[in-house]
Amino acid sequence: MMEQAKRENKEIPVYGMSCQHCVNHVTKILEKFPSVEQVQVSLEDSKATFTWDPAQVNLSDVRQEIEEAGYSLENMAVGLDDQVSSEQVEEKDLGRAEDIEELNETVGMSSKGEQKQLFKISGMTCANCALTIEKGLKSMPGVKSVAVNFATEKLTVEMDPDVVKENDLLTKIKDLGYGAQSADDGKQQFKVGGMTCANCALAIEKKLKGTQGVQNVAVNLASETVTVEFDPGVVNMKGIFEQVRDAGYTPIANEDENQDDRTAIRQRNWLIFSAILSLPIMPIMFLPMSRSLMYTMLILATIVQFTAGWTFYRGAYHALKNRSANMDVLVAIGITAAYGYSLMTTLHMFIPSIFFEGPNFFDTSALLITFVRFGKYLEAKAKGRAGQALKKLLELQADKAHLWVGGEIQEVAASDLKIGDITIVKSGERIPVDGEIIEGSASIDEAMLTGESIPVDKGVGDPVIGATINRSGSIKVKTTKTGKDTVLSGIIKMVEDAQGVKPPIQRLADKISNYFVPTVVAISVITYLIWYVVLDSTFVFAFTAAIAVLVIACPCALGLATPTAIMVGSGVGLNRGILFKSAAVLEGIAHLQAIGFDKTGTLTKGTPEVTDIIPYADYSRQNVLKIAVAGENPSIHPLAQAVVAEGKKELLAIQAVENYHEEAGYGVICTYEGQTLLIGNIKLMHKYKIDVNESERDFQRLAESGRTTSFIALGGQVIGLIALADVVKESTKEAIKRLHQLGLKTFMITGDNKKVATVVGEQVGIDEVIAEILPQDKISIIKKYQDQGFKVAMVGDGINDAPALAQADIGIAIGSGTDVAKETGDVVLVRNDLLDVERAIRLGRKTLLKIKQNLFWALIYNVIGIPIAAGVLYPLTGQLLPPEWAGLAMAFSSVSVVTSSLLLKRYDKKLVA
């Protein structure tokens, strides 16, 4: 009855839960505590209720356990708590309420309602096309920023959805002369066969709008396409296709993942077609000219001009309509001039009174189109290779899944799984999607996520990640995330975002590209005038030089220089578990001069471990540990569990104790084999009048070295000391050494006490230690270094590190850290290896160097090539550069830049060191 009287009802807030797995996880945490019963956790209300005895459980311990699991008792959008228990080893200091506004800003909690939208663009031919789209969209109200990646054909738009709608953007892009499609997983476009009239379109719309999970439908009869917005957690594309078939029509799936391959195949086919028709013209040029041969040349050249060459006219039309100029304009002017002049000289044979006599350039126009098509084919192949990192990620996903329905197994496509579906995963199979184990146990190979080759043992209640491999055992997995919400999709999106944002260095290339084509056209006209008017050359001679200038110029090389290097560099990082959130980060990390580190969980492992065991009297080290394990085993305190873990590591049998209870702020008291056992601090020893003279000197020594030390007293006598510490990660010392070799200044920022922080700092060789500060003060430290002119990075893993990660020029988040830290960081280290900090900086420097090399070669090519085409070497060689060979040189300039970027892949092996 007395025990019942002590019990109370308790309600606590729990924030950060996102699914039923989170609810189960929090429930299990609370049920572990003694006296805690009748636990009810609500996802909707973000709270937990239970009954408990406050005398048996410390609320700060509950808080610590929940926060260590990745949740919080405080709403990050409302306030943070900065209370920290002095006994806690793990650093969990949170920001004060008065600093919440600043924290909200730093972690990106904007109330402006801006959102980012990703599109797939088609129809671009050079860097100027990308600039045309950017310029056109930026002029629209509600559009905040626009970035077009010419290499990946991706468009990223930051916009206010209340002002501008997605359809407005798509319409504008179409008006600019390009195609666009949303890259959102929850919005797809596909073709439908069998529609004959407007009623067919209405029938499909009506059928899909009545499907659960479908939010919006638009059917275009003219293009036979359906655009559908849906909730991937409720319905998938298979279900949507079934509804279309049920309505009596045939859905045709898009194969976006093969888009690069199909583009290369299409370019190859056009190349073969134009080559078959163009090559016969060359030998005809050397034969005695007759009417039949002239007809043959005219027919072949005309077919090539207005089939394979039509794409250049179309591109030039849209560019000029939008007051822009691109490579299509240059090629179109060149082939039109050559073909038009040849046509007039050919017609002179039939109507001499109107047209003039002269040589023809049918071979020049036809071969020029063929060579440019050849360059486009090589470019498409090379661009496809540059984006292979993302393709490899997509290939990791399981194709099939064993769906458990009513006691039977059905094989379905993994993409068809919905939240709540249960799948069977046998040994050797890939886990299809993110989920939670509800039955069985297995060893899961998570190397694709963490890089660790040793499988992780998991059982009921543990989360599993899609694309990881079950190495042994059979498990039932309940689907918790699908589509874009999965971990793998998140990584893919992060890499896509990184490749979709322009770094500052590309602004130079964009400015040059903007004026490039008009300048080249002007140079071409000047070339013609100098040769024909000033130097009194023949019309044909001057005309040939002018065309050569037009077609040798290559704005594409400038447009590809930066994005292809970014694609390859971010791909190399991805293979090493280093995720860059934007292209600007890859450039910015190369300029770093100072780097700060959080201590707990970043430089150290974040969990306590036994470091020293000192026995006294006649007891051995093993005996002291065995007795300590028995006394600490009933406790859930992290320090106690660290002692138990050490005992299990040494395979010690755990004995039972009696009369166990904990005294807050002192330690543990119990009965071991009939004797009183005390485990705790020096205050506990003094309280029970235990003589500590023999052990006090060792205790002081361990305390001064930053250890948390407990006395072990049995039967009124100290039998040993056990010291614990949050030990430094194995790679930390080597990582700091390598950063110093790169010329970086290092410093530590921690809320821990100065003595412990200094010991850790000296142990790893860090330059400066700043300790005993609050989260908001971390920002001040970063600002201090920035005010001194340093480009500063911050490495951290906790909620309390988020403000500093945001303030730093580059924020680097440890992959095992909190979601807030990972969201705020610019770089995420998936493998939790501090050596990856140094590798990320080296990779950034190498990528920036490659970008500079690409821009140099792109510029030097044009600087040298254009004068040669204009005829500056004619006095030495006695020959002009034929326009068709100028076209071939232009094609190879783009390919050379992409190939240069691909050489960056070889750096992956050097990063391993």
PDB file of N, CA and C in Angstrom, residues 360-442:
ATOM      1  N   ASN A 360      31.267  25.715-104.847  1.00  0.00           N
ATOM      2  CA  ASN A 360      30.228  25.471-103.831  1.00  0.00           C
ATOM      3  C   ASN A 360      30.833  24.857-102.573  1.00  0.00           C
ATOM      4  N   PHE A 361      30.092  24.994-101.489  1.00  0.00           N
ATOM      5  CA  PHE A 361      30.541  24.533-100.166  1.00  0.00           C
ATOM      6  C   PHE A 361      29.587  23.464 -99.593  1.00  0.00           C
ATOM      7  N   PHE A 362      28.949  22.684-100.477  1.00  0.00           N
ATOM      8  CA  PHE A 362      28.011  21.680 -99.979  1.00  0.00           C
ATOM      9  C   PHE A 362      28.708  20.703 -99.016  1.00  0.00           C
ATOM     10  N   ASP A 363      29.947  20.359 -99.322  1.00  0.00           N
ATOM     11  CA  ASP A 363      30.684  19.456 -98.439  1.00  0.00           C
ATOM     12  C   ASP A 363      30.946  20.110 -97.086  1.00  0.00           C
ATOM     13  N   THR A 364      31.179  21.429 -97.103  1.00  0.00           N
ATOM     14  CA  THR A 364      31.448  22.151 -95.850  1.00  0.00           C
ATOM     15  C   THR A 364      30.222  22.124 -94.938  1.00  0.00           C
ATOM     16  N   SER A 365      29.054  22.470 -95.474  1.00  0.00           N
ATOM     17  CA  SER A 365      27.854  22.507 -94.629  1.00  0.00           C
ATOM     18  C   SER A 365      27.480  21.119 -94.144  1.00  0.00           C
ATOM     19  N   ALA A 366      27.499  20.127 -95.039  1.00  0.00           N
ATOM     20  CA  ALA A 366      27.090  18.770 -94.654  1.00  0.00           C
ATOM     21  C   ALA A 366      28.062  18.157 -93.647  1.00  0.00           C
ATOM     22  N   LEU A 367      29.376  18.287 -93.925  1.00  0.00           N
ATOM     23  CA  LEU A 367      30.360  17.712 -93.001  1.00  0.00           C
ATOM     24  C   LEU A 367      30.388  18.471 -91.678  1.00  0.00           C
ATOM     25  N   LEU A 368      30.138  19.777 -91.737  1.00  0.00           N
ATOM     26  CA  LEU A 368      30.072  20.562 -90.501  1.00  0.00           C
ATOM     27  C   LEU A 368      28.966  20.030 -89.587  1.00  0.00           C
ATOM     28  N   ILE A 369      27.790  19.781 -90.165  1.00  0.00           N
ATOM     29  CA  ILE A 369      26.678  19.211 -89.383  1.00  0.00           C
ATOM     30  C   ILE A 369      27.070  17.842 -88.835  1.00  0.00           C
ATOM     31  N   THR A 370      27.707  17.031 -89.660  1.00  0.00           N
ATOM     32  CA  THR A 370      28.114  15.685 -89.231  1.00  0.00           C
ATOM     33  C   THR A 370      29.109  15.748 -88.089  1.00  0.00           C
ATOM     34  N   PHE A 371      30.109  16.621 -88.197  1.00  0.00           N
ATOM     35  CA  PHE A 371      31.128  16.715 -87.148  1.00  0.00           C
ATOM     36  C   PHE A 371      30.548  17.262 -85.838  1.00  0.00           C
ATOM     37  N   VAL A 372      29.643  18.244 -85.941  1.00  0.00           N
ATOM     38  CA  VAL A 372      29.022  18.766 -84.723  1.00  0.00           C
ATOM     39  C   VAL A 372      28.155  17.686 -84.075  1.00  0.00           C
ATOM     40  N   ARG A 373      27.446  16.917 -84.928  1.00  0.00           N
ATOM     41  CA  ARG A 373      26.670  15.785 -84.396  1.00  0.00           C
ATOM     42  C   ARG A 373      27.589  14.765 -83.723  1.00  0.00           C
ATOM     43  N   PHE A 374      28.774  14.567 -84.296  1.00  0.00           N
ATOM     44  CA  PHE A 374      29.753  13.654 -83.703  1.00  0.00           C
ATOM     45  C   PHE A 374      30.163  14.153 -82.324  1.00  0.00           C
ATOM     46  N   GLY A 375      30.406  15.465 -82.232  1.00  0.00           N
ATOM     47  CA  GLY A 375      30.749  16.048 -80.927  1.00  0.00           C
ATOM     48  C   GLY A 375      29.625  15.902 -79.922  1.00  0.00           C
ATOM     49  N   LYS A 376      28.373  16.092 -80.367  1.00  0.00           N
ATOM     50  CA  LYS A 376      27.218  15.954 -79.471  1.00  0.00           C
ATOM     51  C   LYS A 376      27.109  14.522 -78.945  1.00  0.00           C
ATOM     52  N   TYR A 377      27.409  13.557 -79.810  1.00  0.00           N
ATOM     53  CA  TYR A 377      27.365  12.153 -79.389  1.00  0.00           C
ATOM     54  C   TYR A 377      28.434  11.863 -78.337  1.00  0.00           C
ATOM     55  N   LEU A 378      29.671  12.301 -78.606  1.00  0.00           N
ATOM     56  CA  LEU A 378      30.745  12.092 -77.622  1.00  0.00           C
ATOM     57  C   LEU A 378      30.436  12.803 -76.310  1.00  0.00           C
ATOM     58  N   GLU A 379      29.864  14.012 -76.409  1.00  0.00           N
ATOM     59  CA  GLU A 379      29.517  14.795 -75.224  1.00  0.00           C
ATOM     60  C   GLU A 379      28.452  14.080 -74.393  1.00  0.00           C
ATOM     61  N   ALA A 380      27.441  13.533 -75.070  1.00  0.00           N
ATOM     62  CA  ALA A 380      26.364  12.819 -74.360  1.00  0.00           C
ATOM     63  C   ALA A 380      26.917  11.590 -73.648  1.00  0.00           C
ATOM     64  N   LYS A 381      27.831  10.873 -74.324  1.00  0.00           N
ATOM     65  CA  LYS A 381      28.440   9.696 -73.689  1.00  0.00           C
ATOM     66  C   LYS A 381      29.271  10.106 -72.482  1.00  0.00           C
ATOM     67  N   ALA A 382      30.055  11.156 -72.627  1.00  0.00           N
ATOM     68  CA  ALA A 382      30.928  11.604 -71.540  1.00  0.00           C
ATOM     69  C   ALA A 382      30.118  12.136 -70.366  1.00  0.00           C
ATOM     70  N   LYS A 383      29.060  12.918 -70.653  1.00  0.00           N
ATOM     71  CA  LYS A 383      28.222  13.455 -69.580  1.00  0.00           C
ATOM     72  C   LYS A 383      27.552  12.326 -68.813  1.00  0.00           C
ATOM     73  N   GLY A 384      27.167  11.271 -69.527  1.00  0.00           N
ATOM     74  CA  GLY A 384      26.560  10.124 -68.853  1.00  0.00           C
ATOM     75  C   GLY A 384      27.527   9.470 -67.886  1.00  0.00           C
ATOM     76  N   ARG A 385      28.801   9.381 -68.291  1.00  0.00           N
ATOM     77  CA  ARG A 385      29.818   8.790 -67.410  1.00  0.00           C
ATOM     78  C   ARG A 385      30.078   9.669 -66.196  1.00  0.00           C
ATOM     79  N   ALA A 386      29.981  11.000 -66.382  1.00  0.00           N
ATOM     80  CA  ALA A 386      30.243  11.924 -65.270  1.00  0.00           C
ATOM     81  C   ALA A 386      29.221  11.754 -64.160  1.00  0.00           C
ATOM     82  N   GLY A 387      28.009  11.358 -64.497  1.00  0.00           N
ATOM     83  CA  GLY A 387      26.956  11.211 -63.492  1.00  0.00           C
ATOM     84  C   GLY A 387      26.773   9.794 -62.990  1.00  0.00           C
ATOM     85  N   GLN A 388      27.790   8.945 -63.145  1.00  0.00           N
ATOM     86  CA  GLN A 388      27.646   7.539 -62.771  1.00  0.00           C
ATOM     87  C   GLN A 388      27.475   7.308 -61.283  1.00  0.00           C
ATOM     88  N   ALA A 389      27.934   8.218 -60.446  1.00  0.00           N
ATOM     89  CA  ALA A 389      27.809   8.020 -58.999  1.00  0.00           C
ATOM     90  C   ALA A 389      26.347   7.889 -58.597  1.00  0.00           C
ATOM     91  N   LEU A 390      25.496   8.740 -59.166  1.00  0.00           N
ATOM     92  CA  LEU A 390      24.073   8.656 -58.854  1.00  0.00           C
ATOM     93  C   LEU A 390      23.473   7.381 -59.420  1.00  0.00           C
ATOM     94  N   LYS A 391      23.903   6.985 -60.610  1.00  0.00           N
ATOM     95  CA  LYS A 391      23.387   5.754 -61.203  1.00  0.00           C
ATOM     96  C   LYS A 391      23.720   4.550 -60.319  1.00  0.00           C
ATOM     97  N   LYS A 392      24.944   4.545 -59.774  1.00  0.00           N
ATOM     98  CA  LYS A 392      25.338   3.440 -58.905  1.00  0.00           C
ATOM     99  C   LYS A 392      24.468   3.385 -57.663  1.00  0.00           C
ATOM    100  N   LEU A 393      24.126   4.551 -57.140  1.00  0.00           N
ATOM    101  CA  LEU A 393      23.234   4.585 -55.980  1.00  0.00           C
ATOM    102  C   LEU A 393      21.867   4.021 -56.322  1.00  0.00           C
ATOM    103  N   LEU A 394      21.346   4.418 -57.477  1.00  0.00           N
ATOM    104  CA  LEU A 394      20.034   3.926 -57.891  1.00  0.00           C
ATOM    105  C   LEU A 394      20.065   2.423 -58.107  1.00  0.00           C
ATOM    106  N   GLU A 395      21.199   1.923 -58.594  1.00  0.00           N
ATOM    107  CA  GLU A 395      21.317   0.487 -58.830  1.00  0.00           C
ATOM    108  C   GLU A 395      21.348  -0.317 -57.534  1.00  0.00           C
ATOM    109  N   LEU A 396      21.678   0.355 -56.415  1.00  0.00           N
ATOM    110  CA  LEU A 396      21.702  -0.345 -55.126  1.00  0.00           C
ATOM    111  C   LEU A 396      20.311  -0.768 -54.678  1.00  0.00           C
ATOM    112  N   GLN A 397      19.292  -0.047 -55.147  1.00  0.00           N
ATOM    113  CA  GLN A 397      17.945  -0.324 -54.685  1.00  0.00           C
ATOM    114  C   GLN A 397      17.487  -1.696 -55.159  1.00  0.00           C
ATOM    115  N   ALA A 398      16.759  -2.385 -54.280  1.00  0.00           N
ATOM    116  CA  ALA A 398      16.231  -3.704 -54.633  1.00  0.00           C
ATOM    117  C   ALA A 398      15.155  -3.560 -55.697  1.00  0.00           C
ATOM    118  N   ASP A 399      15.140  -4.504 -56.651  1.00  0.00           N
ATOM    119  CA  ASP A 399      14.108  -4.481 -57.694  1.00  0.00           C
ATOM    120  C   ASP A 399      12.831  -5.147 -57.208  1.00  0.00           C
ATOM    121  N   LYS A 400      12.984  -6.253 -56.476  1.00  0.00           N
ATOM    122  CA  LYS A 400      11.834  -7.048 -56.055  1.00  0.00           C
ATOM    123  C   LYS A 400      11.732  -7.096 -54.537  1.00  0.00           C
ATOM    124  N   ALA A 401      10.549  -7.423 -54.058  1.00  0.00           N
ATOM    125  CA  ALA A 401      10.319  -7.597 -52.619  1.00  0.00           C
ATOM    126  C   ALA A 401       9.349  -8.753 -52.421  1.00  0.00           C
ATOM    127  N   HIS A 402       9.520  -9.476 -51.302  1.00  0.00           N
ATOM    128  CA  HIS A 402       8.620 -10.581 -50.957  1.00  0.00           C
ATOM    129  C   HIS A 402       7.572 -10.046 -49.997  1.00  0.00           C
ATOM    130  N   LEU A 403       6.402  -9.708 -50.534  1.00  0.00           N
ATOM    131  CA  LEU A 403       5.323  -9.108 -49.753  1.00  0.00           C
ATOM    132  C   LEU A 403       4.543 -10.188 -49.009  1.00  0.00           C
ATOM    133  N   TRP A 404       4.333  -9.985 -47.700  1.00  0.00           N
ATOM    134  CA  TRP A 404       3.606 -10.947 -46.850  1.00  0.00           C
ATOM    135  C   TRP A 404       2.146 -10.490 -46.767  1.00  0.00           C
ATOM    136  N   VAL A 405       1.270 -11.257 -47.393  1.00  0.00           N
ATOM    137  CA  VAL A 405      -0.153 -10.914 -47.416  1.00  0.00           C
ATOM    138  C   VAL A 405      -0.977 -12.132 -47.012  1.00  0.00           C
ATOM    139  N   GLY A 406      -1.668 -12.035 -45.857  1.00  0.00           N
ATOM    140  CA  GLY A 406      -2.554 -13.114 -45.412  1.00  0.00           C
ATOM    141  C   GLY A 406      -1.874 -14.457 -45.276  1.00  0.00           C
ATOM    142  N   GLY A 407      -0.621 -14.430 -44.828  1.00  0.00           N
ATOM    143  CA  GLY A 407       0.089 -15.696 -44.628  1.00  0.00           C
ATOM    144  C   GLY A 407       0.755 -16.232 -45.875  1.00  0.00           C
ATOM    145  N   GLU A 408       0.636 -15.513 -46.989  1.00  0.00           N
ATOM    146  CA  GLU A 408       1.253 -15.941 -48.236  1.00  0.00           C
ATOM    147  C   GLU A 408       2.268 -14.903 -48.703  1.00  0.00           C
ATOM    148  N   ILE A 409       3.274 -15.389 -49.455  1.00  0.00           N
ATOM    149  CA  ILE A 409       4.318 -14.497 -49.973  1.00  0.00           C
ATOM    150  C   ILE A 409       4.055 -14.213 -51.445  1.00  0.00           C
ATOM    151  N   GLN A 410       4.035 -12.906 -51.783  1.00  0.00           N
ATOM    152  CA  GLN A 410       3.871 -12.488 -53.175  1.00  0.00           C
ATOM    153  C   GLN A 410       5.101 -11.689 -53.595  1.00  0.00           C
ATOM    154  N   GLU A 411       5.633 -11.995 -54.777  1.00  0.00           N
ATOM    155  CA  GLU A 411       6.777 -11.228 -55.277  1.00  0.00           C
ATOM    156  C   GLU A 411       6.258  -9.997 -56.010  1.00  0.00           C
ATOM    157  N   VAL A 412       6.660  -8.817 -55.537  1.00  0.00           N
ATOM    158  CA  VAL A 412       6.220  -7.558 -56.132  1.00  0.00           C
ATOM    159  C   VAL A 412       7.437  -6.670 -56.382  1.00  0.00           C
ATOM    160  N   ALA A 413       7.238  -5.632 -57.167  1.00  0.00           N
ATOM    161  CA  ALA A 413       8.307  -4.648 -57.370  1.00  0.00           C
ATOM    162  C   ALA A 413       8.511  -3.857 -56.085  1.00  0.00           C
ATOM    163  N   ALA A 414       9.754  -3.617 -55.711  1.00  0.00           N
ATOM    164  CA  ALA A 414      10.042  -2.883 -54.471  1.00  0.00           C
ATOM    165  C   ALA A 414       9.423  -1.489 -54.502  1.00  0.00           C
ATOM    166  N   SER A 415       9.324  -0.904 -55.680  1.00  0.00           N
ATOM    167  CA  SER A 415       8.759   0.439 -55.799  1.00  0.00           C
ATOM    168  C   SER A 415       7.257   0.457 -55.541  1.00  0.00           C
ATOM    169  N   ASP A 416       6.643  -0.732 -55.514  1.00  0.00           N
ATOM    170  CA  ASP A 416       5.190  -0.802 -55.297  1.00  0.00           C
ATOM    171  C   ASP A 416       4.822  -0.890 -53.817  1.00  0.00           C
ATOM    172  N   LEU A 417       5.804  -1.022 -52.928  1.00  0.00           N
ATOM    173  CA  LEU A 417       5.505  -1.138 -51.501  1.00  0.00           C
ATOM    174  C   LEU A 417       4.956   0.172 -50.947  1.00  0.00           C
ATOM    175  N   LYS A 418       4.028   0.035 -50.005  1.00  0.00           N
ATOM    176  CA  LYS A 418       3.446   1.190 -49.333  1.00  0.00           C
ATOM    177  C   LYS A 418       3.754   1.102 -47.837  1.00  0.00           C
ATOM    178  N   ILE A 419       3.621   2.226 -47.147  1.00  0.00           N
ATOM    179  CA  ILE A 419       3.854   2.254 -45.701  1.00  0.00           C
ATOM    180  C   ILE A 419       2.903   1.285 -45.011  1.00  0.00           C
ATOM    181  N   GLY A 420       3.466   0.462 -44.129  1.00  0.00           N
ATOM    182  CA  GLY A 420       2.660  -0.525 -43.419  1.00  0.00           C
ATOM    183  C   GLY A 420       2.747  -1.921 -44.003  1.00  0.00           C
ATOM    184  N   ASP A 421       3.219  -2.041 -45.266  1.00  0.00           N
ATOM    185  CA  ASP A 421       3.381  -3.363 -45.881  1.00  0.00           C
ATOM    186  C   ASP A 421       4.448  -4.157 -45.144  1.00  0.00           C
ATOM    187  N   ILE A 422       4.242  -5.471 -45.064  1.00  0.00           N
ATOM    188  CA  ILE A 422       5.205  -6.354 -44.393  1.00  0.00           C
ATOM    189  C   ILE A 422       5.892  -7.211 -45.445  1.00  0.00           C
ATOM    190  N   THR A 423       7.226  -7.234 -45.396  1.00  0.00           N
ATOM    191  CA  THR A 423       7.997  -8.019 -46.352  1.00  0.00           C
ATOM    192  C   THR A 423       8.866  -9.044 -45.626  1.00  0.00           C
ATOM    193  N   ILE A 424       9.156 -10.126 -46.313  1.00  0.00           N
ATOM    194  CA  ILE A 424      10.083 -11.150 -45.813  1.00  0.00           C
ATOM    195  C   ILE A 424      11.429 -10.931 -46.489  1.00  0.00           C
ATOM    196  N   VAL A 425      12.482 -10.820 -45.684  1.00  0.00           N
ATOM    197  CA  VAL A 425      13.832 -10.647 -46.230  1.00  0.00           C
ATOM    198  C   VAL A 425      14.684 -11.813 -45.758  1.00  0.00           C
ATOM    199  N   LYS A 426      15.106 -12.635 -46.702  1.00  0.00           N
ATOM    200  CA  LYS A 426      15.905 -13.824 -46.381  1.00  0.00           C
ATOM    201  C   LYS A 426      17.393 -13.511 -46.479  1.00  0.00           C
ATOM    202  N   SER A 427      18.190 -14.449 -46.001  1.00  0.00           N
ATOM    203  CA  SER A 427      19.637 -14.272 -46.013  1.00  0.00           C
ATOM    204  C   SER A 427      20.142 -14.073 -47.439  1.00  0.00           C
ATOM    205  N   GLY A 428      21.002 -13.060 -47.616  1.00  0.00           N
ATOM    206  CA  GLY A 428      21.576 -12.772 -48.922  1.00  0.00           C
ATOM    207  C   GLY A 428      20.784 -11.784 -49.744  1.00  0.00           C
ATOM    208  N   GLU A 429      19.589 -11.393 -49.286  1.00  0.00           N
ATOM    209  CA  GLU A 429      18.739 -10.477 -50.054  1.00  0.00           C
ATOM    210  C   GLU A 429      18.924  -9.031 -49.595  1.00  0.00           C
ATOM    211  N   ARG A 430      18.653  -8.115 -50.503  1.00  0.00           N
ATOM    212  CA  ARG A 430      18.646  -6.700 -50.156  1.00  0.00           C
ATOM    213  C   ARG A 430      17.332  -6.341 -49.483  1.00  0.00           C
ATOM    214  N   ILE A 431      17.405  -5.490 -48.472  1.00  0.00           N
ATOM    215  CA  ILE A 431      16.194  -4.987 -47.837  1.00  0.00           C
ATOM    216  C   ILE A 431      15.573  -3.977 -48.801  1.00  0.00           C
ATOM    217  N   PRO A 432      14.288  -4.168 -49.174  1.00  0.00           N
ATOM    218  CA  PRO A 432      13.711  -3.367 -50.264  1.00  0.00           C
ATOM    219  C   PRO A 432      13.542  -1.889 -49.952  1.00  0.00           C
ATOM    220  N   VAL A 433      13.022  -1.552 -48.737  1.00  0.00           N
ATOM    221  CA  VAL A 433      12.799  -0.151 -48.363  1.00  0.00           C
ATOM    222  C   VAL A 433      13.079   0.017 -46.876  1.00  0.00           C
ATOM    223  N   ASP A 434      13.077   1.244 -46.408  1.00  0.00           N
ATOM    224  CA  ASP A 434      13.288   1.503 -44.984  1.00  0.00           C
ATOM    225  C   ASP A 434      12.138   0.904 -44.173  1.00  0.00           C
ATOM    226  N   GLY A 435      12.465   0.295 -43.051  1.00  0.00           N
ATOM    227  CA  GLY A 435      11.422  -0.301 -42.234  1.00  0.00           C
ATOM    228  C   GLY A 435      11.901  -0.652 -40.846  1.00  0.00           C
ATOM    229  N   GLU A 436      11.081  -1.458 -40.157  1.00  0.00           N
ATOM    230  CA  GLU A 436      11.380  -1.892 -38.792  1.00  0.00           C
ATOM    231  C   GLU A 436      11.179  -3.396 -38.704  1.00  0.00           C
ATOM    232  N   ILE A 437      12.129  -4.063 -38.056  1.00  0.00           N
ATOM    233  CA  ILE A 437      12.018  -5.519 -37.899  1.00  0.00           C
ATOM    234  C   ILE A 437      10.909  -5.825 -36.895  1.00  0.00           C
ATOM    235  N   ILE A 438       9.942  -6.651 -37.289  1.00  0.00           N
ATOM    236  CA  ILE A 438       8.850  -7.051 -36.379  1.00  0.00           C
ATOM    237  C   ILE A 438       8.923  -8.525 -36.007  1.00  0.00           C
ATOM    238  N   GLU A 439       9.820  -9.259 -36.680  1.00  0.00           N
ATOM    239  CA  GLU A 439       9.982 -10.672 -36.331  1.00  0.00           C
ATOM    240  C   GLU A 439      11.333 -11.160 -36.835  1.00  0.00           C
ATOM    241  N   GLY A 440      12.043 -11.924 -35.988  1.00  0.00           N
ATOM    242  CA  GLY A 440      13.317 -12.490 -36.384  1.00  0.00           C
ATOM    243  C   GLY A 440      14.497 -11.586 -36.065  1.00  0.00           C
ATOM    244  N   SER A 441      15.687 -12.070 -36.374  1.00  0.00           N
ATOM    245  CA  SER A 441      16.917 -11.297 -36.186  1.00  0.00           C
ATOM    246  C   SER A 441      17.859 -11.605 -37.339  1.00  0.00           C
ATOM    247  N   ALA A 442      18.769 -10.675 -37.614  1.00  0.00           N
ATOM    248  CA  ALA A 442      19.671 -10.842 -38.750  1.00  0.00           C
ATOM    249  C   ALA A 442      20.911  -9.991 -38.581  1.00  0.00           C
TER     250      ALA A 442
END
